[in-house]
Amino acid sequence: MKRLATAVAVIALCLSPMAHVPLAGQQQLLDYDTIHHPVVDDEAMVVSQNQLASRIGAQIMAEGGNAVDAAVATGFALAVTLPRAGNLGGGGFMLVYLASENRTVAIDYRSAAPAAAEAKLFLDRKGRRKDNADYGHMAAAVPGTVAGLKLAHERWGSLPWERVVRPAVEIARDGIVVTRDLSEALRWGRKRLESSDAAMATFFKPDGSPYVFGEKLRQPELAWTLERIATAGADDFYRGEIAKRIVADMEAQGGLIAASDLAAYEAKLREPIATDYRGLQVVTMPPASSGGVALLEMLNMLERFNLREMGHNSASTVHILSETMKLAYADRRKSMGDPDFVQNPVSTLISKAYAQERARLISRERSTPPEMISPFDPFAGESPDTTHFSVVDKQGNVVSNTYTLGSSFGSGALVEGAGFLLDNQIKNFSLRVNVPGATFSNSEMNKIEPGKRMLSSMTPTIVFREGKPYMVVGSPGGSTIINTVLQIILNVVDHDMNIAEATFAPRMHQNWKPSELELEPGFNIDSLRVLESLGHEIEVRDTIGSAQTIMLENGKILGAADPRRPGAAAVGVSNLRAFAE
C-alpha cells in the first residue's frame, strides 16, 4: 500500500470508468455504451479463480450434474490448479439454494482447533505471538474441506461421488500446464514453502528451480489422495489411509493434529441469516463467519442513506461507507465466535432497530476516530489468500462457496505422501486473551479451545429478488471480503451496474483498526482531498478482493470473473458446448 501523497499520480491516471449513466433497470444484457460486459449463458455457469477448474465444473453440469456436483468438482479441481488457496487441507463455508424446495442451506466446514492446541504453545515468555502460529505443522488446524464437500454432495448431489472427484484425480496425475499466475505464485511463495521438504519436492524441480510458464506440473501424491477420496470415500481422509499419513506426518514434524481430532471432525449444517435491502433479500453465512453478520448490519445501516443520489464512489458515499464499516467491524470483532462454544448476539446485530441506533453515530461532517467506537481491539489479521466460486445450474440451484488455507500456501507444510498443503488457521484465533498489555487478538469469544472453529471473514452470499436467486457473490481477501461483497451488492442495487461493472469497479476498505481508509486506484483526486478534509487517513492499495460473481437476469445467467487476480474465468455450459462443436 502507498500513502496518498506518493500515489496521486497513479490515481490521476486511473480515474474511475464507472461514472457513466447507469443502465436503466438492467434491461439490456449487453449494452455497447458500457465498458465492462459479463459472460452470458443460457443454461448453467461456474465462475472461479481458475479457468481449468471452472471448465471442469461446467463440464460436470454439461454431463447432467447439478450445481452441487459442479461445486464439488470445482472445489477438488482448485486443490490441484490453485494450490495457494484451493485446498484439501483447509476449510470454508458454503451456501446452497435448492430450487425444488425454495430454501437455502448453509454448510460450515471451517477448520477446527486440535485437542492439544493451547494458546501458550504459540506465545513466548513475554506473551508475544510466535511464528509457529503462522508457519509449519503446529499452525495447522483440523481440515474441513473434504467433509464439507462430502456433506453437500451426500445431501444434494446427483452424480456418483467418484464421477465428480475423478477430474481432479486426472489433472493431478497427468499434470497441469503451469500458468503465468502459478509460476509467479510459486516464485513469491517459495519462502513459505522452503521449510517443508515435501512441499519443495512437489512444487519445485529436483535441482530446486521453479516450474515456469508452459511446463507440466504433476502431483502424484496428491493424485493418490484424490484417488482414495474418490474410491474409498471422504471418510478415508478422516479415518482411513489418508488419515494415517496425516497423523504420521504430524508426529514426525511436531504438529498437533491427532487421529482422534480427524475422526471427531464433522461438517455442520447451519441456518443462514438474512435481511431485506431495498426490496431484495440478502442471504448469507452465520457464525463462525463474522462476515455475514457484518454484511447484513452494514446493509441495514445504509438503507438510511440515498446512495444513488450521492453517486458511486463520490466523497460523500465513500465517507458514509467508511463510517458504516467502522461500526460493523467493531461489532464483529468483539461480539462473535464459534456458535457451538459461545452465544452470538446475531439477532440483535442484524436487526433494523440496532442498525438505526448505530447509524445515528455516523457524522456526515467528520470521520469518527476508531477509539470512540469501541474499546476492543481486533483479532489477528487474516490473510487475503482465500478463494471463492459461484455456481448456477439449469434447474435454478445455486452454490456460493468460499474456502481457504489461511495464508497463501497455508502453513507451507505439505503432508508427506499425501501431496496437499495444510492451513495455518490457528493464527486466526485470539491467542492473546488475558495477556497483559495485549493490543490485538484480545477477543474472549474467539479464544482457542479444543475442537473450536476460529472466527472468519468469509462471506458467501446469495441475493434474492421476488423470491428467486438474483446474485451470487463472494470473494477472497481476508478482512476485505465483507466490504468487497457489500460494494458489489451496492453497485448493482444502488448504482444500476451490470454484474461485470459491479465486480470490476474500484473498491475501498475500512477495517476500523487499523484506521486507514484503503482505496484502489480509480477514485477521483478531488474526492480524496475532500475525504482527507473530513479526517480520513488515506492509503492506496493495489487491489482489494477478487470476487467471482453471477447474476440471473431476464432468463439469462451473467457471470463476471474478477480481473484483480489472473486466471479467473466464468464458464457457461452452453458456451462450452458451442465452442466444443
Coordinates of C-alpha atoms in Angstrom, one line a residue, residues 3-581:
R3 CA 0.3 6.8 1.1
L4 CA -1.9 9.2 -0.7
A5 CA 0.9 11.8 -1.1
T6 CA 3.0 9.3 -3.1
A7 CA 0.1 7.9 -5.1
V8 CA -1.7 11.0 -6.6
A9 CA -0.1 10.5 -10.0
V10 CA -1.2 6.8 -10.1
I11 CA -4.8 7.7 -9.2
A12 CA -4.9 10.6 -11.7
L13 CA -4.1 8.1 -14.5
C14 CA -6.8 5.7 -13.3
L15 CA -9.9 7.8 -12.9
S16 CA -12.9 5.6 -12.5
P17 CA -14.6 4.4 -15.7
M18 CA -17.8 3.8 -13.7
A19 CA -19.1 7.4 -13.8
H20 CA -21.3 6.7 -16.9
V21 CA -25.1 6.9 -16.9
P22 CA -26.4 3.8 -15.2
L23 CA -28.2 1.1 -17.0
A24 CA -32.0 1.6 -16.7
G25 CA -33.4 -1.3 -14.8
Q26 CA -30.7 -3.7 -16.2
Q27 CA -32.9 -4.5 -19.2
Q28 CA -30.1 -4.9 -21.7
L29 CA -27.8 -7.9 -21.3
L30 CA -25.1 -6.4 -23.5
D31 CA -25.0 -2.6 -23.7
Y32 CA -22.3 -1.2 -26.0
D33 CA -22.4 2.1 -24.2
T34 CA -20.7 0.4 -21.2
I35 CA -17.1 -0.7 -20.8
H36 CA -17.4 -4.0 -19.0
H37 CA -19.6 -6.9 -20.0
P38 CA -20.4 -10.2 -18.3
V39 CA -20.2 -13.6 -19.8
V40 CA -23.7 -14.7 -20.8
D41 CA -25.1 -18.2 -20.8
D42 CA -28.5 -19.8 -21.4
E43 CA -28.0 -22.9 -19.2
A44 CA -25.6 -23.0 -16.3
M45 CA -22.3 -21.5 -15.2
V46 CA -19.3 -21.8 -12.9
V47 CA -17.2 -18.7 -12.0
S48 CA -13.9 -19.5 -10.2
Q49 CA -10.4 -18.1 -9.8
N50 CA -9.0 -20.7 -12.3
Q51 CA -10.2 -21.3 -15.8
L52 CA -9.5 -25.1 -15.8
A53 CA -11.4 -25.5 -12.6
S54 CA -14.3 -23.5 -14.0
R55 CA -14.3 -25.7 -17.1
I56 CA -14.3 -28.9 -15.0
G57 CA -17.3 -27.7 -13.0
A58 CA -19.2 -26.6 -16.2
Q59 CA -18.4 -29.9 -17.9
I60 CA -20.0 -31.8 -14.9
M61 CA -23.2 -29.9 -15.5
A62 CA -23.0 -30.4 -19.2
E63 CA -23.0 -34.2 -18.4
G64 CA -26.1 -33.9 -16.3
G65 CA -24.8 -32.9 -12.9
N66 CA -26.4 -30.2 -10.8
A67 CA -24.8 -27.1 -9.1
V68 CA -23.7 -29.1 -6.1
D69 CA -22.0 -31.7 -8.3
A70 CA -20.2 -28.9 -10.1
A71 CA -19.3 -27.2 -6.9
V72 CA -17.7 -30.3 -5.5
A73 CA -15.8 -31.0 -8.8
T74 CA -14.6 -27.3 -8.9
G75 CA -13.5 -27.4 -5.2
F76 CA -11.4 -30.5 -5.7
A77 CA -10.0 -29.2 -9.0
L78 CA -8.9 -25.9 -7.4
A79 CA -6.9 -28.0 -4.9
V80 CA -4.8 -29.0 -7.9
T81 CA -4.8 -25.9 -10.1
L82 CA -4.7 -23.2 -7.4
P83 CA -2.5 -24.6 -4.6
R84 CA -2.0 -21.3 -2.8
A85 CA -5.8 -21.2 -1.9
G86 CA -7.7 -24.2 -3.4
N87 CA -7.4 -27.0 -0.9
L88 CA -8.0 -30.2 0.9
G89 CA -6.1 -29.1 4.0
G90 CA -8.2 -26.1 4.8
G91 CA -11.9 -25.2 5.3
G92 CA -14.7 -22.9 4.5
F93 CA -18.4 -22.1 4.1
M94 CA -21.0 -23.0 1.5
L95 CA -24.5 -21.7 0.8
V96 CA -26.7 -23.9 -1.3
Y97 CA -30.1 -22.7 -2.7
L98 CA -32.3 -25.7 -3.5
A99 CA -34.7 -24.6 -6.3
S100 CA -37.1 -27.6 -5.8
E101 CA -37.6 -26.7 -2.2
N102 CA -37.2 -23.0 -2.5
R103 CA -34.8 -22.9 0.5
T104 CA -31.2 -22.0 1.3
V105 CA -28.9 -24.1 3.5
A106 CA -25.5 -23.2 5.0
I107 CA -22.7 -25.7 5.4
D108 CA -20.0 -24.8 8.0
Y109 CA -16.8 -26.7 7.2
R110 CA -14.4 -24.3 8.9
S111 CA -11.2 -25.8 10.2
A112 CA -11.1 -26.6 13.9
A113 CA -8.5 -26.5 16.7
P114 CA -6.9 -29.8 17.6
A115 CA -7.5 -31.1 21.1
A116 CA -3.8 -30.4 22.1
A117 CA -4.0 -26.8 21.0
E118 CA -3.4 -24.2 23.7
A119 CA -2.7 -20.5 23.4
K120 CA 0.5 -20.8 25.5
L121 CA 2.1 -23.0 22.8
F122 CA 2.0 -20.1 20.4
L123 CA 3.3 -17.3 22.7
D124 CA 6.7 -16.5 24.0
R125 CA 7.5 -15.6 27.6
K126 CA 6.5 -12.0 27.0
G127 CA 3.1 -13.0 25.6
R128 CA 4.1 -12.3 22.0
R129 CA 2.8 -14.5 19.3
K130 CA 5.4 -16.9 17.9
D131 CA 5.9 -17.8 14.2
N132 CA 4.6 -21.3 14.9
A133 CA 1.1 -19.9 14.7
D134 CA 1.7 -19.0 11.1
Y135 CA 4.3 -21.4 9.7
G136 CA 4.8 -25.2 9.9
H137 CA 2.8 -28.1 11.2
M138 CA 1.8 -26.6 14.5
A139 CA -0.1 -23.8 12.7
A140 CA -2.4 -26.3 11.1
A141 CA -6.0 -26.8 12.3
V142 CA -8.1 -29.9 11.6
P143 CA -9.1 -29.6 7.9
G144 CA -12.8 -29.4 7.0
T145 CA -12.9 -29.1 3.2
V146 CA -13.3 -32.8 2.3
A147 CA -16.0 -33.2 4.9
G148 CA -17.8 -30.1 3.7
L149 CA -17.8 -31.1 0.1
K150 CA -18.9 -34.6 1.0
L151 CA -21.8 -33.3 3.1
A152 CA -23.1 -31.1 0.2
H153 CA -22.8 -34.0 -2.3
E154 CA -24.4 -36.6 0.1
R155 CA -27.4 -34.4 0.7
W156 CA -27.9 -32.7 -2.7
G157 CA -25.6 -34.1 -5.4
S158 CA -27.0 -36.1 -8.3
L159 CA -24.0 -37.8 -10.0
P160 CA -21.9 -40.5 -8.3
W161 CA -19.3 -39.2 -5.9
E162 CA -16.4 -40.8 -7.8
R163 CA -17.6 -39.1 -11.0
V164 CA -17.3 -35.6 -9.5
V165 CA -13.9 -36.2 -7.9
R166 CA -12.4 -38.0 -10.9
P167 CA -11.4 -34.9 -12.9
A168 CA -9.2 -33.7 -10.1
V169 CA -7.6 -37.1 -9.9
E170 CA -6.8 -37.0 -13.6
I171 CA -5.3 -33.5 -13.7
A172 CA -3.2 -34.1 -10.6
R173 CA -1.9 -37.4 -12.1
D174 CA -1.4 -36.3 -15.7
G175 CA -0.2 -32.8 -14.8
I176 CA -1.4 -29.3 -15.3
V177 CA 0.2 -26.7 -17.6
V178 CA 1.9 -24.1 -15.4
T179 CA 0.2 -20.8 -16.0
R180 CA 2.0 -17.4 -15.6
D181 CA -0.1 -16.9 -12.4
L182 CA 1.0 -20.2 -10.9
S183 CA 4.6 -19.7 -11.9
E184 CA 4.6 -16.2 -10.2
A185 CA 2.8 -17.5 -7.1
L186 CA 5.4 -20.3 -6.7
R187 CA 8.2 -17.7 -7.1
W188 CA 7.0 -15.5 -4.3
G189 CA 5.6 -18.3 -2.2
R190 CA 8.9 -20.1 -2.1
K191 CA 9.9 -18.6 1.3
R192 CA 6.8 -20.1 2.9
L193 CA 7.3 -23.5 1.2
E194 CA 11.0 -24.0 1.5
S195 CA 10.9 -25.1 5.2
S196 CA 8.9 -28.2 4.0
D197 CA 11.0 -30.8 2.1
A198 CA 7.7 -32.4 0.9
A199 CA 6.4 -29.0 -0.4
M200 CA 9.6 -28.3 -2.2
A201 CA 9.7 -31.7 -3.8
T202 CA 6.1 -31.2 -5.0
F203 CA 6.2 -27.6 -6.4
F204 CA 9.9 -27.3 -7.4
K205 CA 12.2 -29.3 -9.6
P206 CA 14.8 -31.7 -8.2
D207 CA 17.5 -29.0 -8.6
G208 CA 15.3 -26.6 -6.7
S209 CA 14.5 -24.4 -9.7
P210 CA 10.9 -23.3 -10.1
Y211 CA 8.4 -24.5 -12.7
V212 CA 7.9 -21.9 -15.3
F213 CA 5.1 -21.0 -17.7
G214 CA 4.2 -23.7 -20.1
E215 CA 5.8 -26.6 -18.2
K216 CA 3.9 -29.5 -16.8
L217 CA 3.4 -29.8 -13.0
R218 CA 2.5 -33.3 -11.9
Q219 CA 1.4 -34.0 -8.4
P220 CA 1.4 -37.8 -8.0
E221 CA 1.0 -37.9 -4.2
L222 CA -2.0 -35.5 -4.4
A223 CA -3.4 -37.8 -7.2
W224 CA -3.1 -40.7 -4.7
T225 CA -5.0 -38.8 -2.1
L226 CA -7.7 -37.7 -4.5
E227 CA -8.0 -41.3 -5.8
R228 CA -8.5 -42.5 -2.3
I229 CA -11.2 -39.9 -1.7
A230 CA -12.9 -40.8 -5.0
T231 CA -12.9 -44.6 -4.5
A232 CA -12.7 -45.2 -0.7
G233 CA -14.8 -42.1 0.1
A234 CA -14.3 -38.9 2.0
D235 CA -14.2 -40.9 5.3
D236 CA -10.8 -42.1 4.3
F237 CA -9.4 -38.6 4.8
Y238 CA -10.6 -38.6 8.4
R239 CA -10.4 -42.3 9.5
G240 CA -8.6 -44.3 6.8
E241 CA -5.3 -44.4 4.9
I242 CA -5.1 -40.7 4.2
A243 CA -5.7 -40.0 7.9
K244 CA -2.8 -42.3 8.8
R245 CA -0.5 -40.3 6.6
I246 CA -1.6 -37.0 8.1
V247 CA -1.0 -38.3 11.6
A248 CA 2.4 -39.8 10.7
D249 CA 3.4 -36.5 9.3
M250 CA 2.2 -34.6 12.3
E251 CA 4.1 -36.9 14.6
A252 CA 7.3 -36.6 12.5
Q253 CA 7.1 -32.8 12.3
G254 CA 5.8 -31.8 15.7
G255 CA 2.2 -30.9 14.7
L256 CA -0.8 -31.1 16.9
I257 CA -3.4 -32.9 14.8
A258 CA -4.1 -36.4 16.2
A259 CA -6.1 -39.4 14.8
S260 CA -8.8 -38.6 17.3
D261 CA -9.1 -35.0 16.0
L262 CA -9.6 -36.2 12.5
A263 CA -12.1 -38.8 13.5
A264 CA -14.1 -36.3 15.5
Y265 CA -14.4 -33.7 12.8
E266 CA -17.8 -33.0 11.2
A267 CA -19.1 -30.5 8.7
K268 CA -22.2 -28.9 10.1
L269 CA -25.5 -27.6 8.7
R270 CA -26.3 -24.1 9.9
E271 CA -29.3 -21.8 9.5
P272 CA -28.5 -19.0 7.1
I273 CA -29.1 -15.4 8.2
A274 CA -30.8 -12.7 6.1
T275 CA -32.1 -9.2 5.8
D276 CA -34.1 -7.1 3.3
Y277 CA -32.3 -4.4 1.5
R278 CA -34.3 -2.1 -0.8
G279 CA -36.8 -4.8 -1.7
L280 CA -34.2 -7.6 -2.1
Q281 CA -33.4 -10.4 0.3
V282 CA -29.7 -10.9 1.1
V283 CA -28.9 -14.3 2.5
T284 CA -25.5 -15.1 3.9
M285 CA -23.5 -17.2 6.3
P286 CA -24.0 -17.2 10.1
P287 CA -21.1 -17.5 12.7
A288 CA -18.4 -18.9 12.8
S289 CA -18.4 -16.4 9.9
S290 CA -18.4 -12.9 11.2
G291 CA -18.7 -11.7 7.6
G292 CA -22.3 -12.5 7.2
V293 CA -23.4 -10.6 10.3
A294 CA -21.3 -7.6 9.4
L295 CA -22.6 -7.5 5.9
L296 CA -26.2 -7.5 7.0
E297 CA -25.6 -5.0 9.7
M298 CA -24.0 -2.6 7.2
L299 CA -26.8 -3.0 4.6
N300 CA -29.3 -2.2 7.4
M301 CA -27.5 0.9 8.3
L302 CA -27.0 2.0 4.7
E303 CA -30.7 1.8 3.9
R304 CA -31.0 5.2 5.8
F305 CA -28.8 6.9 3.1
N306 CA -29.7 7.7 -0.5
L307 CA -26.5 6.3 -2.1
R308 CA -27.9 6.5 -5.6
E309 CA -28.3 10.3 -5.2
M310 CA -24.9 10.7 -3.5
G311 CA -23.2 8.9 -6.5
H312 CA -21.0 6.0 -7.0
N313 CA -17.6 6.4 -5.2
S314 CA -18.2 10.1 -4.6
A315 CA -16.6 11.6 -1.5
S316 CA -19.9 11.6 0.4
T317 CA -20.6 8.0 -0.5
V318 CA -17.1 6.8 0.4
H319 CA -17.3 8.7 3.7
I320 CA -20.7 7.1 4.7
L321 CA -19.5 3.7 3.7
S322 CA -16.3 4.1 5.7
E323 CA -18.1 5.2 8.8
T324 CA -20.6 2.3 8.4
M325 CA -17.8 -0.2 8.0
K326 CA -16.1 1.0 11.2
L327 CA -19.2 0.4 13.2
A328 CA -19.9 -3.1 11.8
Y329 CA -16.2 -4.2 12.0
A330 CA -16.0 -3.1 15.7
D331 CA -19.1 -5.1 16.4
R332 CA -17.9 -8.3 14.7
R333 CA -14.5 -8.1 16.4
K334 CA -15.9 -8.1 20.0
S335 CA -19.2 -10.0 19.7
M336 CA -18.7 -13.3 17.8
G337 CA -17.2 -16.7 17.9
D338 CA -18.0 -20.4 17.2
P339 CA -21.7 -20.8 17.9
D340 CA -21.0 -24.2 19.4
F341 CA -18.9 -22.5 22.1
V342 CA -20.4 -19.1 22.6
Q343 CA -23.7 -17.3 22.3
N344 CA -23.6 -14.9 19.5
P345 CA -26.0 -11.8 19.6
V346 CA -26.8 -12.3 15.9
S347 CA -30.5 -11.4 16.0
T348 CA -29.6 -8.1 17.7
L349 CA -26.7 -7.2 15.4
I350 CA -28.7 -7.8 12.2
S351 CA -31.9 -6.1 13.4
K352 CA -33.2 -3.0 11.8
A353 CA -33.6 -1.4 15.2
Y354 CA -30.0 -1.9 16.1
A355 CA -28.9 -0.6 12.7
Q356 CA -30.9 2.6 13.3
E357 CA -29.2 3.0 16.6
R358 CA -25.7 2.5 15.2
A359 CA -26.3 4.7 12.2
R360 CA -27.1 7.6 14.4
L361 CA -23.4 7.6 15.4
I362 CA -22.4 8.4 11.8
S363 CA -21.5 12.0 11.2
R364 CA -21.7 13.4 7.7
E365 CA -19.1 16.1 8.6
R366 CA -16.3 14.2 10.3
S367 CA -14.6 10.8 10.3
T368 CA -15.0 9.2 13.7
P369 CA -11.7 8.1 15.4
P370 CA -11.8 4.3 16.0
E371 CA -11.2 4.6 19.7
M372 CA -14.5 6.5 20.0
I373 CA -16.4 3.5 18.6
S374 CA -15.3 0.6 20.7
P375 CA -12.7 -0.1 23.4
F376 CA -11.9 -3.6 22.0
D377 CA -9.1 -4.4 19.6
P378 CA -9.2 -6.7 16.6
F379 CA -8.2 -10.3 16.5
A380 CA -5.1 -11.3 14.4
G381 CA -5.2 -10.1 10.8
E382 CA -6.5 -12.6 8.2
S383 CA -4.6 -13.3 5.0
P384 CA -6.1 -12.3 1.7
D385 CA -5.3 -15.6 0.1
T386 CA -8.6 -17.4 0.1
T387 CA -10.7 -18.3 -3.0
H388 CA -14.4 -18.2 -3.9
F389 CA -16.5 -19.8 -6.6
S390 CA -20.1 -19.3 -7.7
V391 CA -22.3 -21.9 -9.5
V392 CA -25.8 -21.9 -11.1
D393 CA -27.4 -24.8 -12.9
K394 CA -30.3 -25.1 -15.3
Q395 CA -32.7 -26.1 -12.6
G396 CA -32.0 -22.9 -10.7
N397 CA -29.9 -24.4 -8.0
V398 CA -27.2 -22.1 -6.7
V399 CA -23.9 -22.6 -4.8
S400 CA -21.9 -19.8 -3.2
N401 CA -18.7 -21.2 -1.7
T402 CA -15.6 -19.7 -0.1
Y403 CA -12.8 -21.7 1.3
T404 CA -9.2 -21.1 2.4
L405 CA -5.8 -22.3 3.6
G406 CA -5.4 -19.1 5.5
S407 CA -2.2 -17.5 4.2
S408 CA -1.1 -18.1 0.6
F409 CA 0.0 -21.8 0.6
G410 CA -1.3 -22.1 4.1
S411 CA 1.3 -23.1 6.7
G412 CA 3.7 -24.0 4.0
A413 CA 3.7 -27.6 5.3
L414 CA 2.7 -30.4 2.9
V415 CA 1.6 -33.8 4.1
E416 CA 4.4 -36.3 3.2
G417 CA 3.0 -39.0 0.9
A418 CA -0.4 -37.2 0.5
G419 CA 0.6 -34.2 -1.5
F420 CA -1.6 -31.5 0.0
L421 CA -0.9 -28.4 1.9
L422 CA -2.1 -27.7 5.5
D423 CA -3.7 -24.5 6.5
N424 CA -2.4 -22.1 9.1
Q425 CA -5.7 -21.2 10.7
I426 CA -4.5 -21.4 14.3
K427 CA -3.3 -17.8 13.8
N428 CA -6.9 -16.6 13.4
F429 CA -7.8 -17.5 17.0
S430 CA -7.5 -14.8 19.7
L431 CA -4.2 -16.2 21.1
R432 CA -3.5 -13.3 23.5
V433 CA -6.7 -13.3 25.6
N434 CA -5.9 -12.1 29.1
V435 CA -2.2 -11.4 28.2
P436 CA -1.2 -8.1 30.0
G437 CA -0.7 -5.3 27.5
A438 CA -2.2 -7.2 24.6
T439 CA -3.3 -4.8 21.8
F440 CA -4.8 -7.3 19.4
S441 CA -6.2 -10.8 19.3
N442 CA -8.0 -10.0 22.5
S443 CA -11.5 -11.3 22.0
E444 CA -12.6 -13.8 24.6
M445 CA -15.3 -15.0 22.2
N446 CA -12.6 -16.2 19.7
K447 CA -10.1 -17.7 22.2
I448 CA -8.6 -21.0 21.2
E449 CA -10.3 -24.2 22.6
P450 CA -10.1 -27.8 21.6
G451 CA -12.5 -28.5 18.7
K452 CA -13.4 -24.8 18.3
R453 CA -13.7 -23.1 14.9
M454 CA -11.9 -19.8 14.5
L455 CA -13.8 -16.7 13.5
S456 CA -13.7 -15.9 9.8
S457 CA -14.5 -13.1 7.4
M458 CA -15.6 -15.4 4.6
T459 CA -18.9 -14.2 3.3
P460 CA -20.6 -16.4 0.6
T461 CA -23.8 -14.7 -0.2
I462 CA -26.9 -15.1 -2.4
V463 CA -29.2 -12.2 -3.1
F464 CA -32.9 -12.9 -4.0
R465 CA -35.4 -10.8 -5.9
E466 CA -39.0 -11.6 -5.6
G467 CA -38.1 -14.9 -4.0
K468 CA -35.7 -16.1 -6.8
P469 CA -31.9 -16.0 -6.9
Y470 CA -30.7 -12.8 -8.4
M471 CA -27.0 -12.5 -7.5
V472 CA -24.3 -15.0 -6.3
V473 CA -21.4 -13.2 -4.6
G474 CA -18.2 -14.0 -2.7
S475 CA -14.6 -13.1 -2.6
P476 CA -11.2 -13.9 -1.0
G477 CA -9.4 -11.1 0.7
G478 CA -9.2 -11.7 4.5
S479 CA -10.9 -8.8 6.3
T480 CA -11.6 -7.1 3.0
I481 CA -14.0 -9.9 1.9
I482 CA -17.0 -8.4 3.7
N483 CA -16.6 -5.0 2.2
T484 CA -16.0 -6.4 -1.3
V485 CA -19.3 -8.3 -1.2
L486 CA -21.0 -5.2 0.2
Q487 CA -19.8 -3.0 -2.6
I488 CA -20.8 -5.4 -5.3
I489 CA -24.3 -5.5 -4.0
L490 CA -24.5 -1.7 -3.7
N491 CA -23.1 -1.3 -7.2
V492 CA -26.0 -3.3 -8.6
V493 CA -28.8 -2.2 -6.4
D494 CA -28.0 1.4 -5.7
H495 CA -25.9 2.3 -8.8
D496 CA -27.6 0.2 -11.6
M497 CA -24.4 -1.5 -12.7
N498 CA -24.4 -4.8 -14.6
I499 CA -22.6 -7.6 -12.7
A500 CA -19.3 -7.1 -14.6
E501 CA -19.3 -3.4 -13.9
A502 CA -20.2 -4.1 -10.3
T503 CA -17.4 -6.6 -9.9
F504 CA -14.7 -4.6 -11.7
A505 CA -15.4 -1.1 -10.2
P506 CA -12.7 0.4 -7.9
R507 CA -13.1 -0.6 -4.2
M508 CA -12.5 0.8 -0.8
H509 CA -11.9 -0.8 2.6
Q510 CA -12.2 0.4 6.2
N511 CA -11.1 -2.0 8.9
W512 CA -11.9 0.1 12.0
K513 CA -8.4 -0.8 13.4
P514 CA -6.1 0.0 11.8
S515 CA -8.0 3.1 11.0
E516 CA -6.7 4.0 7.5
L517 CA -9.2 4.2 4.7
E518 CA -7.8 2.0 1.9
L519 CA -8.6 2.8 -1.7
E520 CA -7.8 1.1 -5.0
P521 CA -6.6 3.3 -7.9
G522 CA -9.6 4.8 -9.7
F523 CA -11.0 7.3 -7.2
N524 CA -11.3 11.0 -8.2
I525 CA -8.5 13.1 -6.8
D526 CA -10.8 15.9 -5.7
S527 CA -12.9 13.3 -3.8
L528 CA -9.8 12.1 -2.0
R529 CA -8.9 15.6 -0.9
V530 CA -12.5 16.1 0.4
L531 CA -12.1 12.8 2.3
E532 CA -8.9 14.0 3.8
S533 CA -10.5 17.2 4.9
L534 CA -13.1 15.1 6.8
G535 CA -10.3 13.4 8.8
H536 CA -9.8 10.2 6.8
E537 CA -6.2 9.0 6.6
I538 CA -6.0 7.5 3.1
E539 CA -3.8 4.7 1.8
V540 CA -3.8 3.5 -1.8
R541 CA -3.9 -0.3 -2.1
D542 CA -3.2 -2.1 -5.4
T543 CA -6.2 -4.4 -5.2
I544 CA -9.0 -5.3 -2.8
G545 CA -10.7 -8.7 -3.1
S546 CA -11.2 -10.9 -6.1
A547 CA -14.9 -11.7 -6.5
Q548 CA -16.4 -14.4 -8.6
T549 CA -20.0 -13.3 -9.3
I550 CA -23.2 -14.4 -11.1
M551 CA -26.4 -12.5 -11.8
L552 CA -29.6 -14.1 -13.1
E553 CA -31.5 -11.6 -15.3
N554 CA -34.2 -11.9 -18.0
G555 CA -33.8 -15.7 -18.1
K556 CA -30.0 -15.5 -18.7
I557 CA -27.0 -16.3 -16.5
L558 CA -24.5 -13.5 -16.4
G559 CA -21.1 -14.1 -14.9
A560 CA -18.1 -12.0 -14.0
A561 CA -14.6 -13.2 -13.1
D562 CA -12.7 -10.5 -11.2
P563 CA -9.6 -9.4 -13.2
R564 CA -7.8 -8.5 -10.0
R565 CA -6.2 -11.9 -9.9
P566 CA -5.1 -13.5 -13.2
G567 CA -6.5 -16.8 -14.4
A568 CA -10.1 -16.4 -13.2
A569 CA -12.9 -17.4 -15.6
A570 CA -16.7 -17.6 -16.0
V571 CA -17.5 -20.7 -18.0
G572 CA -21.1 -21.3 -19.2
V573 CA -22.3 -24.7 -20.2
S574 CA -24.0 -23.7 -23.5
N575 CA -20.8 -21.7 -24.4
L576 CA -18.8 -24.8 -23.5
R577 CA -20.8 -26.9 -25.9
A578 CA -20.8 -24.3 -28.7
F579 CA -17.1 -24.0 -28.7
A580 CA -16.6 -27.8 -28.5
E581 CA -18.5 -28.3 -31.7

